Tab-separated table of C-alpha atoms in Angstrom:
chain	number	residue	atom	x	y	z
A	1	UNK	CA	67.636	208.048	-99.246
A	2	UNK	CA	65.675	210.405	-101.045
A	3	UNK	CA	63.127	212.825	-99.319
A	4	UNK	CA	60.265	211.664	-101.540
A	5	UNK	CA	61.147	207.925	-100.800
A	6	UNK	CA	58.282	206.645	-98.073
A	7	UNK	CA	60.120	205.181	-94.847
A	8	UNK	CA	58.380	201.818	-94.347
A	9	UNK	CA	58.242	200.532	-90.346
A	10	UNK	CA	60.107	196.992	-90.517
A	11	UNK	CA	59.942	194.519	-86.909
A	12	UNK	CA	62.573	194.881	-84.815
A	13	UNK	CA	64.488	192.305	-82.992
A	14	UNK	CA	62.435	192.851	-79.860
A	15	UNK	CA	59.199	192.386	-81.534
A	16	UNK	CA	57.394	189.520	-80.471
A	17	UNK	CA	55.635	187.887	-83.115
A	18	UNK	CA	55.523	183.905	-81.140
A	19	UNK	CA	51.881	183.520	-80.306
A	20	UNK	CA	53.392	180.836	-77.457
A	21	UNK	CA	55.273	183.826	-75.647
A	22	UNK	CA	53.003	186.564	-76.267
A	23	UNK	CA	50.334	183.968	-74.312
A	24	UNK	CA	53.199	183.521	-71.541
A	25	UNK	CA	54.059	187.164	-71.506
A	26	UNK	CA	49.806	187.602	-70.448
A	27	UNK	CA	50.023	184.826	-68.090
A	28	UNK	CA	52.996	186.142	-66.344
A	29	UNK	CA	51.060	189.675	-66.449
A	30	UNK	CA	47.974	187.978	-65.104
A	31	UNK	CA	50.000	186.375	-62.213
A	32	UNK	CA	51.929	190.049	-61.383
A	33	UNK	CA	48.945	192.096	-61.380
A	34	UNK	CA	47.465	189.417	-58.518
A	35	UNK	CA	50.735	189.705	-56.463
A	36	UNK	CA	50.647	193.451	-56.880
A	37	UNK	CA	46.817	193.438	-55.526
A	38	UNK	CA	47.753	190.640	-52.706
A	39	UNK	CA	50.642	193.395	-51.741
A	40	UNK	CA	48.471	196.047	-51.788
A	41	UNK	CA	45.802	194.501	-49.995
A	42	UNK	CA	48.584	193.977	-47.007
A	43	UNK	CA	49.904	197.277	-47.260
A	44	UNK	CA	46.216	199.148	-46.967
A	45	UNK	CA	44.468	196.415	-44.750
A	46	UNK	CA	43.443	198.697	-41.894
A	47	UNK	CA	41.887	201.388	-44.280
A	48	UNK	CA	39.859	198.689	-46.677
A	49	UNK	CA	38.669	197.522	-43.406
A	50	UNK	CA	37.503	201.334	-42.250
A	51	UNK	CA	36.087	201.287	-45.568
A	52	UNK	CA	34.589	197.718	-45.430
A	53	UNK	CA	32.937	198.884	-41.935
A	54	UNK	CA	31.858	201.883	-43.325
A	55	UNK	CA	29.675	199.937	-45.717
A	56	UNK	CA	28.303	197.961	-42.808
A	57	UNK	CA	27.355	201.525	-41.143
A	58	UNK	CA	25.873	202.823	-44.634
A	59	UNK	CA	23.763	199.532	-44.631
A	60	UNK	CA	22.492	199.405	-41.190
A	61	UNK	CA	20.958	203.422	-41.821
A	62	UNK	CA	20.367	202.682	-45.118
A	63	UNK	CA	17.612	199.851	-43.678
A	64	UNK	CA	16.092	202.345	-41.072
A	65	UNK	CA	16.135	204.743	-43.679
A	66	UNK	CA	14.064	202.091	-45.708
A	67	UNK	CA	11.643	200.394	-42.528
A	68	UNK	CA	10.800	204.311	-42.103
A	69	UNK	CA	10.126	204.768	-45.636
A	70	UNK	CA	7.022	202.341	-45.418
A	71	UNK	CA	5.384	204.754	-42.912
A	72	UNK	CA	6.729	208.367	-43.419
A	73	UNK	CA	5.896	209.743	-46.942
A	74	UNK	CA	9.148	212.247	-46.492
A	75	UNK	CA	12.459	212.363	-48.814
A	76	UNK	CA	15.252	209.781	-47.680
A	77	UNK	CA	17.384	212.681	-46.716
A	78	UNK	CA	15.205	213.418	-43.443
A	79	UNK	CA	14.344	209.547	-42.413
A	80	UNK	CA	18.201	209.412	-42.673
A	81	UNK	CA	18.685	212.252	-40.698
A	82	UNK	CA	15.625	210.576	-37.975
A	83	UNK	CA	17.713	207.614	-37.834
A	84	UNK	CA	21.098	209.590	-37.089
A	85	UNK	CA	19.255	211.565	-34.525
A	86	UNK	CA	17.620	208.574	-32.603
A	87	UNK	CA	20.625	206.896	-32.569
A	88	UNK	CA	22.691	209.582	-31.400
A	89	UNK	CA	19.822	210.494	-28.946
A	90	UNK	CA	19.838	206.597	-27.210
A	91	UNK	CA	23.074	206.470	-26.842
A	92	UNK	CA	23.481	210.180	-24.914
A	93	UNK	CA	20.248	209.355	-23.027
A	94	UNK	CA	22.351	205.346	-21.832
A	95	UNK	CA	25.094	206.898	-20.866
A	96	UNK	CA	23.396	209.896	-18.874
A	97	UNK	CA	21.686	207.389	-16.715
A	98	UNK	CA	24.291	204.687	-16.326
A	99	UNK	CA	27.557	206.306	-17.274
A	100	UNK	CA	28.874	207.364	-13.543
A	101	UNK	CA	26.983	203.908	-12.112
A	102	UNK	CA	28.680	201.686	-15.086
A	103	UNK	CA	32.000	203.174	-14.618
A	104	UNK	CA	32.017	201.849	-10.006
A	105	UNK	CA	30.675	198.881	-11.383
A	106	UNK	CA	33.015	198.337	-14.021
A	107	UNK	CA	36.063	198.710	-11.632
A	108	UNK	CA	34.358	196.397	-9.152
A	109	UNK	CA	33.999	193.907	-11.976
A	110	UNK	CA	37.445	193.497	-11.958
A	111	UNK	CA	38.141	192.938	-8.581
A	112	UNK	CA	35.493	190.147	-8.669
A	113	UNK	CA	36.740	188.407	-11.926
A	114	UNK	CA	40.103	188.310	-10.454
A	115	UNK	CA	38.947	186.409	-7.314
A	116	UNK	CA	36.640	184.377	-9.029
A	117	UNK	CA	39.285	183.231	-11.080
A	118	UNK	CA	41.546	182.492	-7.808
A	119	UNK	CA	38.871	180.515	-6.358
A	120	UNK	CA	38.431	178.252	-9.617
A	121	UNK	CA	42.188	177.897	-9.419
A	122	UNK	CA	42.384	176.643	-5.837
A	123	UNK	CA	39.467	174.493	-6.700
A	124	UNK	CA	41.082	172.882	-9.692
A	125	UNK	CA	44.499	172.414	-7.387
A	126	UNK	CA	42.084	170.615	-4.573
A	127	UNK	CA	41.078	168.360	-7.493
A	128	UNK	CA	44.294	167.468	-8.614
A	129	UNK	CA	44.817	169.889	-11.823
A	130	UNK	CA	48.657	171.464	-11.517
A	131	UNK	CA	47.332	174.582	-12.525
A	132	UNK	CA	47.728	176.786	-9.780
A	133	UNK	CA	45.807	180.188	-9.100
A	134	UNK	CA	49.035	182.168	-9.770
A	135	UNK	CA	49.278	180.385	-13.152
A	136	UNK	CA	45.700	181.074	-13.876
A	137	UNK	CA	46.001	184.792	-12.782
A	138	UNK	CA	49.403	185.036	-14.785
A	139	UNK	CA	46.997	183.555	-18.138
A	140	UNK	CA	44.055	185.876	-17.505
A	141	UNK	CA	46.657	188.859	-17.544
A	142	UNK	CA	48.704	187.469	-20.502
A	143	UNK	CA	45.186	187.252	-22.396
A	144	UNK	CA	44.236	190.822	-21.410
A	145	UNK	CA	47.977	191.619	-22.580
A	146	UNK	CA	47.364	189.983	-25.671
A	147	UNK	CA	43.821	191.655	-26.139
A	148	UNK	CA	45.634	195.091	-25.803
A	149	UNK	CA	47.997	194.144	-28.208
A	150	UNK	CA	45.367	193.426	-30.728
A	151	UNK	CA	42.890	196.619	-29.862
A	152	UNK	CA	47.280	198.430	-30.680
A	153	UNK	CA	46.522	197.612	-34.424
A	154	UNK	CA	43.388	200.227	-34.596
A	155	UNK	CA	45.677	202.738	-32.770
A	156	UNK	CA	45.796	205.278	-29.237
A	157	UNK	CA	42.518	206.255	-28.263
A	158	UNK	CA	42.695	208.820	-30.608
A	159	UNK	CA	43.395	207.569	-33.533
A	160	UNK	CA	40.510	204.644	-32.597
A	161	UNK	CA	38.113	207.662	-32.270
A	162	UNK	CA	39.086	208.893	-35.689
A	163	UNK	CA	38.912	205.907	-36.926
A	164	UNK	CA	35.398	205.405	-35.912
A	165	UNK	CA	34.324	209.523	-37.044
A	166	UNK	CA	35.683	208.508	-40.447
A	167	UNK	CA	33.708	205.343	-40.808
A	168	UNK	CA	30.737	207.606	-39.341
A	169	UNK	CA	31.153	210.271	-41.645
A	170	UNK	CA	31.776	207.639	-44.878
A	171	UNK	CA	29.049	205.467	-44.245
A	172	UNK	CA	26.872	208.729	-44.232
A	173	UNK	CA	27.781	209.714	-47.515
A	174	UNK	CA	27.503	206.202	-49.409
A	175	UNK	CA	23.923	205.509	-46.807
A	176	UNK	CA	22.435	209.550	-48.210
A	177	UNK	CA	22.321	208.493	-52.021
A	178	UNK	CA	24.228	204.493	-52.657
A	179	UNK	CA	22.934	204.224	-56.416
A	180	UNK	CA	25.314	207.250	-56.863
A	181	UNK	CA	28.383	205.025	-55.380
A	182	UNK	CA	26.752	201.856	-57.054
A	183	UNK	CA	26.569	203.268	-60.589
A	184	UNK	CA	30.448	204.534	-60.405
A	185	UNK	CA	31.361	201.343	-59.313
A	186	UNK	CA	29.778	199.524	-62.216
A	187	UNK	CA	30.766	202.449	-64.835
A	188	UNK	CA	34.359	200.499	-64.355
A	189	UNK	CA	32.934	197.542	-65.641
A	190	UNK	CA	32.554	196.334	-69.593
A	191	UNK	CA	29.051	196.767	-70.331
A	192	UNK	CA	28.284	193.234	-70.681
A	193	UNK	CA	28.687	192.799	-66.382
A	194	UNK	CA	27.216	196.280	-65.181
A	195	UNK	CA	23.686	194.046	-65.399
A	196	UNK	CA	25.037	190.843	-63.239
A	197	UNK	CA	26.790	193.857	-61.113
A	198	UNK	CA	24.104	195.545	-60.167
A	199	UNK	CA	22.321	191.690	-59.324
A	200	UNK	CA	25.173	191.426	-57.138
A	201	UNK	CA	25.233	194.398	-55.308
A	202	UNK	CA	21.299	194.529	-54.858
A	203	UNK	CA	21.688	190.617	-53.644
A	204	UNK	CA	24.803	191.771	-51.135
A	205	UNK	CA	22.882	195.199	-49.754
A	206	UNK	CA	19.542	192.981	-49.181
A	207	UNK	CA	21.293	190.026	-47.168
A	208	UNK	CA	23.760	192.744	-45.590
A	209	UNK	CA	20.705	194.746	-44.102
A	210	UNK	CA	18.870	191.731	-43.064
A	211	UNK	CA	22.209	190.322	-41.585
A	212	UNK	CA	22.250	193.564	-39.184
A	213	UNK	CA	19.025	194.450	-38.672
A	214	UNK	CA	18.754	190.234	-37.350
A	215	UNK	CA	22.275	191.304	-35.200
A	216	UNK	CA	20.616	194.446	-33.774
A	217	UNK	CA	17.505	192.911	-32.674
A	218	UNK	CA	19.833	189.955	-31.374
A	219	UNK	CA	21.963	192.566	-29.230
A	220	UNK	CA	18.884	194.168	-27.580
A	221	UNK	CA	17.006	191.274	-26.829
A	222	UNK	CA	20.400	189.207	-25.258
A	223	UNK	CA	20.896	193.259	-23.923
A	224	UNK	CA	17.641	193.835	-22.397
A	225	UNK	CA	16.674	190.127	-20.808
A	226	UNK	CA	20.132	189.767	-19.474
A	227	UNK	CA	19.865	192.900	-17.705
A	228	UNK	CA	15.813	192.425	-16.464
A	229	UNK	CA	16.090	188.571	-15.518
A	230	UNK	CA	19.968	189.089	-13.814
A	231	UNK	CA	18.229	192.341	-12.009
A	232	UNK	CA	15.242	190.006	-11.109
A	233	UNK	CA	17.560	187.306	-9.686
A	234	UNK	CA	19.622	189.860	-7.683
A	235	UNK	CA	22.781	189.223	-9.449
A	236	UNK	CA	25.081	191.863	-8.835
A	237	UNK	CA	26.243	194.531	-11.673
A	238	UNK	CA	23.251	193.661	-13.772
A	239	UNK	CA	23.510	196.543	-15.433
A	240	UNK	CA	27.106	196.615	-16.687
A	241	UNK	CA	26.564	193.018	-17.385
A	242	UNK	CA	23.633	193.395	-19.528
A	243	UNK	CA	25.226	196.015	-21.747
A	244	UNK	CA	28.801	193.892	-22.519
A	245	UNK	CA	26.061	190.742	-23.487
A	246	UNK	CA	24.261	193.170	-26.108
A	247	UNK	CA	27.971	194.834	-27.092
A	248	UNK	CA	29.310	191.258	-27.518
A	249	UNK	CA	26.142	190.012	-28.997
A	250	UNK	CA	27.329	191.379	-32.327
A	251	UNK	CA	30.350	189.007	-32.501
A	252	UNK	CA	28.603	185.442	-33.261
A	253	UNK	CA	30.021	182.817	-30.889
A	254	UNK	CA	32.908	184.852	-29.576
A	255	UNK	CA	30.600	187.140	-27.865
A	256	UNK	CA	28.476	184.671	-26.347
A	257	UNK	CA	31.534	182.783	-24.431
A	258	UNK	CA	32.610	185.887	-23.232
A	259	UNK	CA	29.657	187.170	-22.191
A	260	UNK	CA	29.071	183.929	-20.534
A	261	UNK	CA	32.305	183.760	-18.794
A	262	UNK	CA	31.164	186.965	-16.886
A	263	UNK	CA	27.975	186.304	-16.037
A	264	UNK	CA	29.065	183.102	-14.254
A	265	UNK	CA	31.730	184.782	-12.469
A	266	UNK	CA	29.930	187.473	-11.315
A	267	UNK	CA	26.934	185.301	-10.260
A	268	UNK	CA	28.942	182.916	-8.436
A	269	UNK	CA	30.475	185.648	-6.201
A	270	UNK	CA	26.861	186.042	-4.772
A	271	UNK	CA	27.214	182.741	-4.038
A	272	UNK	CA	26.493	178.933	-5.064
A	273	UNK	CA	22.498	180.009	-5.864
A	274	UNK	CA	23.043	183.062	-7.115
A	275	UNK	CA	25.622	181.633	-9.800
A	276	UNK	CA	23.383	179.005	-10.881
A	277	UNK	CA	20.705	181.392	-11.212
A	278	UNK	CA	23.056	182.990	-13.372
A	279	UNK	CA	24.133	180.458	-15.336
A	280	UNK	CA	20.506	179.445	-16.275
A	281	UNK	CA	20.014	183.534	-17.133
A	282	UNK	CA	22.691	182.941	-19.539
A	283	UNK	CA	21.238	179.574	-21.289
A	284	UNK	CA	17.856	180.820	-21.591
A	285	UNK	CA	19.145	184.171	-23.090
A	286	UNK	CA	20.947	182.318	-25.944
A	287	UNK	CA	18.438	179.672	-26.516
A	288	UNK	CA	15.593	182.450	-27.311
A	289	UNK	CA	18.644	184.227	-29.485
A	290	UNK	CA	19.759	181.183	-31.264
A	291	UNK	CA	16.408	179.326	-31.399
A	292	UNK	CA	13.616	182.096	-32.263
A	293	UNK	CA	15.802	185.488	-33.398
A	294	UNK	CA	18.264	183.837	-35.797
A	295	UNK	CA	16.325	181.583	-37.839
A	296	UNK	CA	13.351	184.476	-37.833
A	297	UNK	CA	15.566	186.868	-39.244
A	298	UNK	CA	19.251	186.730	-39.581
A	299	UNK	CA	18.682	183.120	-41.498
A	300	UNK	CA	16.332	183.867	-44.227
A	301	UNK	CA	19.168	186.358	-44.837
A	302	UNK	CA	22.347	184.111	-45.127
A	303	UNK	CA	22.803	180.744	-43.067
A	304	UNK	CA	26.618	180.614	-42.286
A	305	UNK	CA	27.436	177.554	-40.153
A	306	UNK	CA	29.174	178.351	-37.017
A	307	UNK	CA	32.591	176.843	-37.737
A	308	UNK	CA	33.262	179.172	-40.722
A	309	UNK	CA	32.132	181.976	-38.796
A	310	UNK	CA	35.150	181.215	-36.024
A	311	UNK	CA	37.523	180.663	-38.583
A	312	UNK	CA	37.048	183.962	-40.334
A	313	UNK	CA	36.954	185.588	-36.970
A	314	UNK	CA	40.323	184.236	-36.226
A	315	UNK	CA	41.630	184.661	-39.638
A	316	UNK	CA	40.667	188.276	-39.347
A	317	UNK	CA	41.251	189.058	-36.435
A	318	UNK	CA	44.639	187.924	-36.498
A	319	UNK	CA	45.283	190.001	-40.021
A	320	UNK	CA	43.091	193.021	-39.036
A	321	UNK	CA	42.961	193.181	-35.420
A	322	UNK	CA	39.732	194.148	-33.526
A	323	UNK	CA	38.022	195.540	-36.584
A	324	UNK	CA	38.443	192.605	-38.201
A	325	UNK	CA	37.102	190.601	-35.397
A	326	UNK	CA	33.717	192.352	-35.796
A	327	UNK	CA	33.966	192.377	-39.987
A	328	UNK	CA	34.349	188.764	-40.075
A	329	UNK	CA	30.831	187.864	-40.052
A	330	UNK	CA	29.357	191.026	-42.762
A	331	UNK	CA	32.932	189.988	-44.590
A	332	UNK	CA	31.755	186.043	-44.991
A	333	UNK	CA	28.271	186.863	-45.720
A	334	UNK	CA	29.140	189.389	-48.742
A	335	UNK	CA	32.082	186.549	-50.263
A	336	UNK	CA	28.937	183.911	-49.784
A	337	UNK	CA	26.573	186.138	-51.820
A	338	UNK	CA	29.076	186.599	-54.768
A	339	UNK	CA	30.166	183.342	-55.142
A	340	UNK	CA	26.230	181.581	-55.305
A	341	UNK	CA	25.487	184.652	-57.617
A	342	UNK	CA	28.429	183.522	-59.405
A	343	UNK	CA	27.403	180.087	-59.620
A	344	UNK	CA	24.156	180.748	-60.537
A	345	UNK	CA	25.131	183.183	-63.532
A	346	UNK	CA	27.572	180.058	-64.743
A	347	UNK	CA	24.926	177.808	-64.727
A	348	UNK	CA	22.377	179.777	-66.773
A	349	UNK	CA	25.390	180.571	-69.404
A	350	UNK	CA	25.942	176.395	-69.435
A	351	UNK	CA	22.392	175.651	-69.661
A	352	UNK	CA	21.759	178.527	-72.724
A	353	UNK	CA	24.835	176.805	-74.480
A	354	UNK	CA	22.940	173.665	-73.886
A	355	UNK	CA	20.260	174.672	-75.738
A	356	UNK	CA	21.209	175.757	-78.869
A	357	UNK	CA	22.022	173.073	-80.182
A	358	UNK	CA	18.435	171.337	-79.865
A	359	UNK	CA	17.081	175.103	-81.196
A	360	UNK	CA	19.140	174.899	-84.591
């Protein structure tokens, strides 16, 4: 061939020129790139789910940052830094005044909810049940067997305190400036969905900080009246008590058996008045929760009926461990937001395809 002859590109034999397989060869892509994310997803659960509660942490500061904002004219850098501070300064002043008190009672606990359970064994024997209180002791220590074995998956007690410092320090930096994290996200969308991404995210970060500030004011208010009307009643460890109902609080249903489960003990090894006294502490507690909190705030927000809420708890929890456990709940609400946003933005795309025909 000679040098001023032009070399023409011909196909090869492993050019694909079938429109049927090149459509296969994209499904098949399609369907590998969803395993790959699946795997991934398995691989890096425990550090999407630091990251996931790190959002949850950006969004609870980023709505004090916001409720101070309507009555401090100052830049969002210091009403973020307010709300670090008071938060940082109730928790040192709780544990100054109850930490060496909460720690005898906390031991004592034990000892009590260990007899009480013997006694509710020998009581179920006397009525026949062939449960014994050796086989209810063995269960109670298999559960709290199992329970460590779940708390294993966030790691030693170091490696749970770094896990919490990182989702500290994270949520920090997305809470000081999130349109800065919001527009990167959406710069890795086509232009055509930055608009119904930024819907989205505004619709997730609104029901997200009504969500927690509803599960805040839940926790204090289960917190505090537990602790005032169990203190009132003379129930014993009222204190320690009070503080695992407003810790639990944050975990919808779980928390409130629980809870309940140890406020029943406990009152009940005062004795038969005491324990009833107890038990109506604990009922009139959740009622004002469930009955006047919830619907006032945490409702307007998302309404997620109570048997999807378990499921993802125990779907999560068993996938994620403990972390997952308390994500369920944020987790659900965010997937509910997409998907109506979704549906809505499907619905005003059918009904403008609707309309032009009538229009031409």
């Amino acid at each position: 061939m000679s040098e001023t002859q032009q070399h023409v590109e011909e196909p090869g034999p492993s050019e694909v020129r079938s429109p049927l397989i090149q459509q296969e060869l994209k499904r098949a892509g399609v369907w590998l790139a969803l395993a790959v994310a699946i795997a991934l997803v398995v691989v890096l659960a425990q550090p999407l789910m630091l990251i996931i509660g790190a959002l949850v942490l950006a969004t609870m500061m980023d709505g004090g940052t916001r409720l101070l904002g309507r009555v401090l004219p100052i830049s969002r850098g210091w009403r973020l830094t307010i709300v670090l501070l008071s938060a940082v300064a109730f928790l040192a002043w709780t544990f100054y005044l109850t930490g060496s008190s909460l720690a005898a009672q906390a031991q004592a606990m034990r000892t009590i909810v260990e007899a009480q359970v013997m006694r509710v064994g020998g009581w179920a024997q006397q009525l026949g049940i062939s449960a014994t209180p050796d086989d209810l002791k063995d269960l109670a220590q298999q559960a709290m067997h199992s329970m460590g074995r779940v708390t294993a998956a966030v790691g030693t007690a170091v490696g749970a305190i770094t896990s919490a410092v990182m989702m500290l320090v994270l949520g920090i930096f997305i809470a000081t400036e999130p349109q800065l994290y919001e527009r990167g996200v959406a710069w890795m969308l086509p232009m055509e969905k930055r608009s119904h991404f930024y819907q989205v995210a505004q619709k997730m970060g609104w029901t997200l900080r009504r969500l927690m500030f509803g599960r805040i004011i839940g926790m204090s208010v289960e917190g505090v009246g537990t602790w005032l009307l169990l203190w009132v009643g003379g129930v014993p460890m009222a204190g320690l008590l009070g503080i695992l109902t407003g810790l639990l609080a944050f975990l919808p249903n779980i928390g409130a058996i629980v809870s309940g489960v140890l406020i029943v003990l406990v009152g009940f090894s005062g004795g038969t008045d005491t324990g009833l006294y107890a038990v109506g502490v604990y009922l009139a507690v959740q009622i004002i929760d469930g009955y006047l909190i919830v619907p006032m705030v945490a409702k307007r927000a998302v309404d997620l009926a109570p048997a999807l809420v378990l499921a993802a708890q125990i779907l999560f929890g068993a996938l994620f461990g403990i972390i997952g456990l308390f994500l369920a709940d944020p987790i659900v609400a965010m997937i509910k937001v997409y998907l109506e946003e979704r549906s809505k933005a499907l619905k005003a795309r059918n009904d403008a395809r609707l309309m032009r025909p009538a229009d031409s």
